[in-house]
Amino acid sequence: SQTIHQWPATLVQPVGSPLSLECTVEGTSNPNLYWYRQAAGRGLQLLFYSVGIGQISSEVPQNLSASRPQDRQFILSSKKLLLSDSGFYLCAWSHAGTGSQKGYYEQYFGPGTRLTVT
Amino acid sequence: AQSVTQLDSQVPVFEEAPVELRCNYSSSVSVYLFWYVQYPNQGLQLLLKYLSGSTLVESINGFEAEFNKSQTSFHLRKPSVHISDTAEYFCAVSRRAAGNKLTFGGGTRVLVKP
């Protein structure tokens, strides 16, 4: 079966410090990968998604970046954190699907990382 | 582009009472529809999904949702809620034959009271 891991679970960082959140998936190959942010009292905002190694699409301009150095590893980074970067960060994966099956597969979410920027 | 509207941000309900969470979507193409549940400080879990076929779909824990194409809705219902159903519920859509990106609604927080 497939599992998805995220770490750390919680993180408190000062403004201006760097950030690195990691997500790994086990039990599947060539998944689509996603990073979401959930701010307090708000819904989910898709930040980045990836359909393959080195292929990253950004949904929202910001001071965050993402990388996919390996097939099942997805990293969210920042060089300098802002107060507004605080939130709950969720990684997710889905099967890729081809042709008419694109959009068919649900996403599976990791346990999340609670980031507080002070 | 598609959008998803969850009309109620919070729904208080007494234990063993029924609950309905409303979800409407807009899209110029056919979509797949999903409901996710998020318990406090956890990730999201898939509750149920509509891909094709019967418009009424059910989950293993008593929830059901009905796809209504003419009203572009996918409302979630449970005839009798438990304290353990206290959580936030998200409706989401993805476009058929497009990528697997999901568009989420703003979420509905359900608080079940004893």
mmCIF file of C-alpha atoms in Angstrom:
data_model
loop_
_atom_site.group_PDB
_atom_site.id
_atom_site.type_symbol
_atom_site.label_atom_id
_atom_site.label_comp_id
_atom_site.label_asym_id
_atom_site.label_seq_id
_atom_site.Cartn_x
_atom_site.Cartn_y
_atom_site.Cartn_z
ATOM 1 C CA SER A 1 0.000 0.000 0.000
ATOM 2 C CA GLN A 2 1.006 3.606 -0.463
ATOM 3 C CA THR A 3 1.997 5.968 2.307
ATOM 4 C CA ILE A 4 2.962 9.613 2.396
ATOM 5 C CA HIS A 5 5.251 11.189 4.955
ATOM 6 C CA GLN A 6 5.837 14.800 5.876
ATOM 7 C CA TRP A 7 8.326 16.327 8.266
ATOM 8 C CA PRO A 8 8.709 18.061 10.486
ATOM 9 C CA ALA A 9 5.253 17.898 12.069
ATOM 10 C CA THR A 10 5.614 21.320 13.655
ATOM 11 C CA LEU A 11 8.066 24.139 13.115
ATOM 12 C CA VAL A 12 8.583 27.552 14.679
ATOM 13 C CA GLN A 13 10.868 29.823 12.695
ATOM 14 C CA PRO A 14 11.789 33.521 12.965
ATOM 15 C CA VAL A 15 11.027 35.967 10.195
ATOM 16 C CA GLY A 16 13.790 36.014 7.624
ATOM 17 C CA SER A 17 15.008 32.478 8.298
ATOM 18 C CA PRO A 18 15.090 29.764 5.611
ATOM 19 C CA LEU A 19 12.593 26.929 5.295
ATOM 20 C CA SER A 20 12.730 23.369 4.072
ATOM 21 C CA LEU A 21 9.764 21.013 4.323
ATOM 22 C CA GLU A 22 10.036 17.519 2.968
ATOM 23 C CA CYS A 23 7.477 15.095 1.636
ATOM 24 C CA THR A 24 8.061 11.528 0.505
ATOM 25 C CA VAL A 25 5.735 8.924 -0.952
ATOM 26 C CA GLU A 26 6.157 5.166 -0.722
ATOM 27 C CA GLY A 27 4.534 2.342 -2.613
ATOM 28 C CA THR A 28 3.912 3.998 -5.961
ATOM 29 C CA SER A 29 5.921 5.340 -8.863
ATOM 30 C CA ASN A 30 5.681 8.474 -10.989
ATOM 31 C CA PRO A 31 2.999 10.104 -8.843
ATOM 32 C CA ASN A 32 1.721 13.627 -9.275
ATOM 33 C CA LEU A 33 2.764 15.623 -6.202
ATOM 34 C CA TYR A 34 1.187 18.714 -4.676
ATOM 35 C CA TRP A 35 1.900 21.317 -1.985
ATOM 36 C CA TYR A 36 -1.013 23.127 -0.337
ATOM 37 C CA ARG A 37 -1.198 25.778 2.341
ATOM 38 C CA GLN A 38 -4.096 26.105 4.737
ATOM 39 C CA ALA A 39 -4.123 29.410 6.598
ATOM 40 C CA ALA A 40 -6.065 29.679 9.850
ATOM 41 C CA GLY A 41 -9.806 29.622 9.191
ATOM 42 C CA ARG A 42 -9.364 29.384 5.445
ATOM 43 C CA GLY A 43 -9.535 26.705 2.788
ATOM 44 C CA LEU A 44 -6.760 25.000 0.891
ATOM 45 C CA GLN A 45 -4.589 26.935 -1.500
ATOM 46 C CA LEU A 46 -2.617 24.964 -4.072
ATOM 47 C CA LEU A 47 0.953 26.260 -4.106
ATOM 48 C CA PHE A 48 2.834 23.897 -6.426
ATOM 49 C CA TYR A 49 2.305 20.681 -8.309
ATOM 50 C CA SER A 50 4.642 18.356 -10.125
ATOM 51 C CA VAL A 51 4.062 15.699 -12.778
ATOM 52 C CA GLY A 52 7.654 14.441 -12.813
ATOM 53 C CA ILE A 53 11.221 14.888 -11.615
ATOM 54 C CA GLY A 54 12.300 18.493 -12.051
ATOM 55 C CA GLN A 55 8.872 19.523 -13.364
ATOM 56 C CA ILE A 56 7.293 22.098 -11.083
ATOM 57 C CA SER A 57 4.314 24.331 -11.720
ATOM 58 C CA SER A 58 3.663 27.294 -9.463
ATOM 59 C CA GLU A 59 0.089 28.295 -8.828
ATOM 60 C CA VAL A 60 0.588 31.368 -6.685
ATOM 61 C CA PRO A 61 3.439 33.897 -6.883
ATOM 62 C CA GLN A 62 5.174 34.137 -3.521
ATOM 63 C CA ASN A 63 8.516 33.749 -1.817
ATOM 64 C CA LEU A 64 8.232 29.956 -1.689
ATOM 65 C CA SER A 65 9.717 27.465 -4.126
ATOM 66 C CA ALA A 66 9.434 23.735 -4.671
ATOM 67 C CA SER A 67 11.724 21.062 -6.003
ATOM 68 C CA ARG A 68 11.395 17.405 -6.912
ATOM 69 C CA PRO A 69 14.872 15.901 -6.863
ATOM 70 C CA GLN A 70 13.614 12.312 -6.911
ATOM 71 C CA ASP A 71 10.482 10.614 -8.220
ATOM 72 C CA ARG A 72 8.829 10.365 -4.814
ATOM 73 C CA GLN A 73 10.335 13.334 -3.004
ATOM 74 C CA PHE A 74 8.888 16.825 -2.970
ATOM 75 C CA ILE A 75 10.496 19.720 -1.097
ATOM 76 C CA LEU A 76 9.047 23.108 -0.225
ATOM 77 C CA SER A 77 11.575 25.865 0.468
ATOM 78 C CA SER A 78 11.977 29.509 1.230
ATOM 79 C CA LYS A 79 15.091 31.637 1.510
ATOM 80 C CA LYS A 80 13.498 34.165 3.861
ATOM 81 C CA LEU A 81 10.251 33.503 5.695
ATOM 82 C CA LEU A 82 7.553 36.130 6.114
ATOM 83 C CA LEU A 83 4.948 36.320 8.871
ATOM 84 C CA SER A 84 2.308 35.606 6.230
ATOM 85 C CA ASP A 85 3.939 32.227 5.527
ATOM 86 C CA SER A 86 2.515 30.835 8.761
ATOM 87 C CA GLY A 87 0.009 28.062 8.199
ATOM 88 C CA PHE A 88 -0.587 24.363 7.853
ATOM 89 C CA TYR A 89 1.278 22.896 4.892
ATOM 90 C CA LEU A 90 -0.037 19.764 3.284
ATOM 91 C CA CYS A 91 1.618 17.542 0.734
ATOM 92 C CA ALA A 92 -0.477 15.247 -1.439
ATOM 93 C CA TRP A 93 -0.006 12.725 -4.223
ATOM 94 C CA SER A 94 -2.213 11.204 -6.887
ATOM 95 C CA HIS A 95 -1.878 8.718 -9.700
ATOM 96 C CA ALA A 96 -1.055 10.541 -12.887
ATOM 97 C CA GLY A 97 -3.664 9.155 -15.249
ATOM 98 C CA THR A 98 -3.496 9.577 -18.997
ATOM 99 C CA GLY A 99 -5.880 10.796 -21.649
ATOM 100 C CA SER A 100 -9.504 10.564 -20.577
ATOM 101 C CA GLN A 101 -8.498 9.405 -17.097
ATOM 102 C CA LYS A 102 -6.824 12.682 -16.211
ATOM 103 C CA GLY A 103 -8.659 14.227 -13.298
ATOM 104 C CA TYR A 104 -10.056 10.786 -12.390
ATOM 105 C CA TYR A 105 -7.827 10.072 -9.421
ATOM 106 C CA GLU A 106 -8.273 11.423 -5.936
ATOM 107 C CA GLN A 107 -5.423 12.958 -4.003
ATOM 108 C CA TYR A 108 -3.972 11.416 -0.869
ATOM 109 C CA PHE A 109 -2.772 13.791 1.792
ATOM 110 C CA GLY A 110 0.073 13.674 4.254
ATOM 111 C CA PRO A 111 -0.314 14.539 7.954
ATOM 112 C CA GLY A 112 0.800 18.140 7.432
ATOM 113 C CA THR A 113 3.361 20.523 8.905
ATOM 114 C CA ARG A 114 2.266 23.323 11.213
ATOM 115 C CA LEU A 115 4.541 26.305 10.518
ATOM 116 C CA THR A 116 4.562 29.325 12.803
ATOM 117 C CA VAL A 117 6.677 32.279 11.747
ATOM 118 C CA THR A 118 7.479 34.591 14.661
ATOM 119 C CA ALA B 1 -11.629 27.465 -14.869
ATOM 120 C CA GLN B 2 -13.846 25.852 -12.275
ATOM 121 C CA SER B 3 -14.883 27.083 -8.849
ATOM 122 C CA VAL B 4 -16.464 25.468 -5.804
ATOM 123 C CA THR B 5 -18.741 27.133 -3.275
ATOM 124 C CA GLN B 6 -19.586 25.693 0.093
ATOM 125 C CA LEU B 7 -22.439 27.827 1.283
ATOM 126 C CA ASP B 8 -22.052 27.200 5.005
ATOM 127 C CA SER B 9 -18.781 27.893 6.783
ATOM 128 C CA GLN B 10 -20.025 26.363 10.049
ATOM 129 C CA VAL B 11 -22.812 23.943 10.857
ATOM 130 C CA PRO B 12 -23.660 23.191 14.495
ATOM 131 C CA VAL B 13 -25.775 20.069 14.903
ATOM 132 C CA PHE B 14 -26.943 17.905 17.780
ATOM 133 C CA GLU B 15 -25.855 14.302 18.083
ATOM 134 C CA GLU B 16 -28.146 11.860 16.234
ATOM 135 C CA ALA B 17 -29.664 14.700 14.173
ATOM 136 C CA PRO B 18 -29.325 14.808 10.381
ATOM 137 C CA VAL B 19 -26.886 17.127 8.639
ATOM 138 C CA GLU B 20 -26.548 18.438 5.094
ATOM 139 C CA LEU B 21 -23.480 20.228 3.769
ATOM 140 C CA ARG B 22 -24.047 22.129 0.580
ATOM 141 C CA CYS B 23 -21.619 22.261 -2.324
ATOM 142 C CA ASN B 24 -22.118 23.969 -5.670
ATOM 143 C CA TYR B 25 -19.609 24.126 -8.462
ATOM 144 C CA SER B 26 -19.200 25.909 -11.742
ATOM 145 C CA SER B 27 -17.321 24.507 -14.680
ATOM 146 C CA SER B 28 -17.507 24.747 -18.435
ATOM 147 C CA VAL B 29 -16.508 21.089 -18.795
ATOM 148 C CA SER B 30 -17.446 17.819 -17.141
ATOM 149 C CA VAL B 31 -15.971 17.261 -13.707
ATOM 150 C CA TYR B 32 -15.277 14.614 -11.130
ATOM 151 C CA LEU B 33 -16.462 15.446 -7.606
ATOM 152 C CA PHE B 34 -14.997 14.653 -4.195
ATOM 153 C CA TRP B 35 -15.705 15.178 -0.521
ATOM 154 C CA TYR B 36 -12.813 15.192 1.934
ATOM 155 C CA VAL B 37 -12.862 15.295 5.739
ATOM 156 C CA GLN B 38 -10.204 16.884 7.934
ATOM 157 C CA TYR B 39 -10.015 16.125 11.649
ATOM 158 C CA PRO B 40 -8.187 18.669 13.847
ATOM 159 C CA ASN B 41 -4.477 18.987 13.060
ATOM 160 C CA GLN B 42 -4.555 16.200 10.500
ATOM 161 C CA GLY B 43 -4.380 15.909 6.749
ATOM 162 C CA LEU B 44 -7.418 15.401 4.549
ATOM 163 C CA GLN B 45 -9.034 12.007 4.029
ATOM 164 C CA LEU B 46 -11.232 11.115 1.099
ATOM 165 C CA LEU B 47 -14.814 10.583 2.217
ATOM 166 C CA LEU B 48 -16.459 9.767 -1.105
ATOM 167 C CA LYS B 49 -16.302 10.588 -4.793
ATOM 168 C CA TYR B 50 -18.465 10.762 -7.877
ATOM 169 C CA LEU B 51 -16.842 9.671 -11.115
ATOM 170 C CA SER B 52 -19.710 8.351 -13.219
ATOM 171 C CA GLY B 53 -22.770 6.128 -13.047
ATOM 172 C CA SER B 54 -25.234 6.359 -10.167
ATOM 173 C CA THR B 55 -25.598 9.923 -8.990
ATOM 174 C CA LEU B 56 -25.896 8.818 -5.357
ATOM 175 C CA VAL B 57 -22.626 7.780 -3.750
ATOM 176 C CA GLU B 58 -22.092 6.497 -0.244
ATOM 177 C CA SER B 59 -19.223 6.258 2.206
ATOM 178 C CA ILE B 60 -18.546 3.452 4.658
ATOM 179 C CA ASN B 61 -19.390 5.610 7.679
ATOM 180 C CA GLY B 62 -22.925 6.612 6.732
ATOM 181 C CA PHE B 63 -22.390 9.733 4.613
ATOM 182 C CA GLU B 64 -23.895 10.036 1.165
ATOM 183 C CA ALA B 65 -23.750 12.653 -1.565
ATOM 184 C CA GLU B 66 -25.854 13.175 -4.639
ATOM 185 C CA PHE B 67 -24.599 14.619 -7.896
ATOM 186 C CA ASN B 68 -27.138 16.926 -9.496
ATOM 187 C CA LYS B 69 -25.925 18.009 -12.914
ATOM 188 C CA SER B 70 -28.742 20.458 -13.617
ATOM 189 C CA GLN B 71 -28.149 22.272 -10.338
ATOM 190 C CA THR B 72 -24.366 21.761 -10.459
ATOM 191 C CA SER B 73 -24.451 20.543 -6.877
ATOM 192 C CA PHE B 74 -22.920 17.735 -4.841
ATOM 193 C CA HIS B 75 -24.456 18.035 -1.382
ATOM 194 C CA LEU B 76 -23.279 15.795 1.441
ATOM 195 C CA ARG B 77 -25.728 14.287 3.936
ATOM 196 C CA LYS B 78 -25.790 12.055 6.960
ATOM 197 C CA PRO B 79 -29.095 10.989 8.555
ATOM 198 C CA SER B 80 -27.687 10.734 12.100
ATOM 199 C CA VAL B 81 -24.392 12.277 13.190
ATOM 200 C CA HIS B 82 -22.040 11.209 15.957
ATOM 201 C CA ILE B 83 -19.725 13.250 18.118
ATOM 202 C CA SER B 84 -16.847 11.759 16.121
ATOM 203 C CA ASP B 85 -18.153 13.449 12.959
ATOM 204 C CA THR B 86 -16.951 16.786 14.315
ATOM 205 C CA ALA B 87 -14.499 17.907 11.634
ATOM 206 C CA GLU B 88 -14.092 20.161 8.637
ATOM 207 C CA TYR B 89 -15.461 18.970 5.325
ATOM 208 C CA PHE B 90 -14.197 20.053 1.926
ATOM 209 C CA CYS B 91 -15.855 19.663 -1.446
ATOM 210 C CA ALA B 92 -13.525 19.502 -4.458
ATOM 211 C CA VAL B 93 -13.731 19.102 -8.229
ATOM 212 C CA SER B 94 -11.313 18.105 -10.939
ATOM 213 C CA ARG B 95 -11.793 18.478 -14.652
ATOM 214 C CA ARG B 96 -12.259 15.365 -16.739
ATOM 215 C CA ALA B 97 -9.454 14.639 -19.184
ATOM 216 C CA ALA B 98 -7.370 17.407 -17.646
ATOM 217 C CA GLY B 99 -4.672 17.222 -15.006
ATOM 218 C CA ASN B 100 -5.435 15.935 -11.527
ATOM 219 C CA LYS B 101 -5.483 19.356 -9.917
ATOM 220 C CA LEU B 102 -8.314 19.743 -7.470
ATOM 221 C CA THR B 103 -10.237 22.929 -6.852
ATOM 222 C CA PHE B 104 -11.453 23.047 -3.257
ATOM 223 C CA GLY B 105 -14.332 24.847 -1.649
ATOM 224 C CA GLY B 106 -13.732 26.949 1.444
ATOM 225 C CA GLY B 107 -14.745 24.148 3.801
ATOM 226 C CA THR B 108 -17.604 23.616 6.243
ATOM 227 C CA ARG B 109 -16.845 23.119 9.901
ATOM 228 C CA VAL B 110 -19.276 20.677 11.536
ATOM 229 C CA LEU B 111 -19.594 20.804 15.305
ATOM 230 C CA VAL B 112 -21.637 17.965 16.762
ATOM 231 C CA LYS B 113 -23.073 18.781 20.171
ATOM 232 C CA PRO B 114 -24.181 16.157 22.727
#
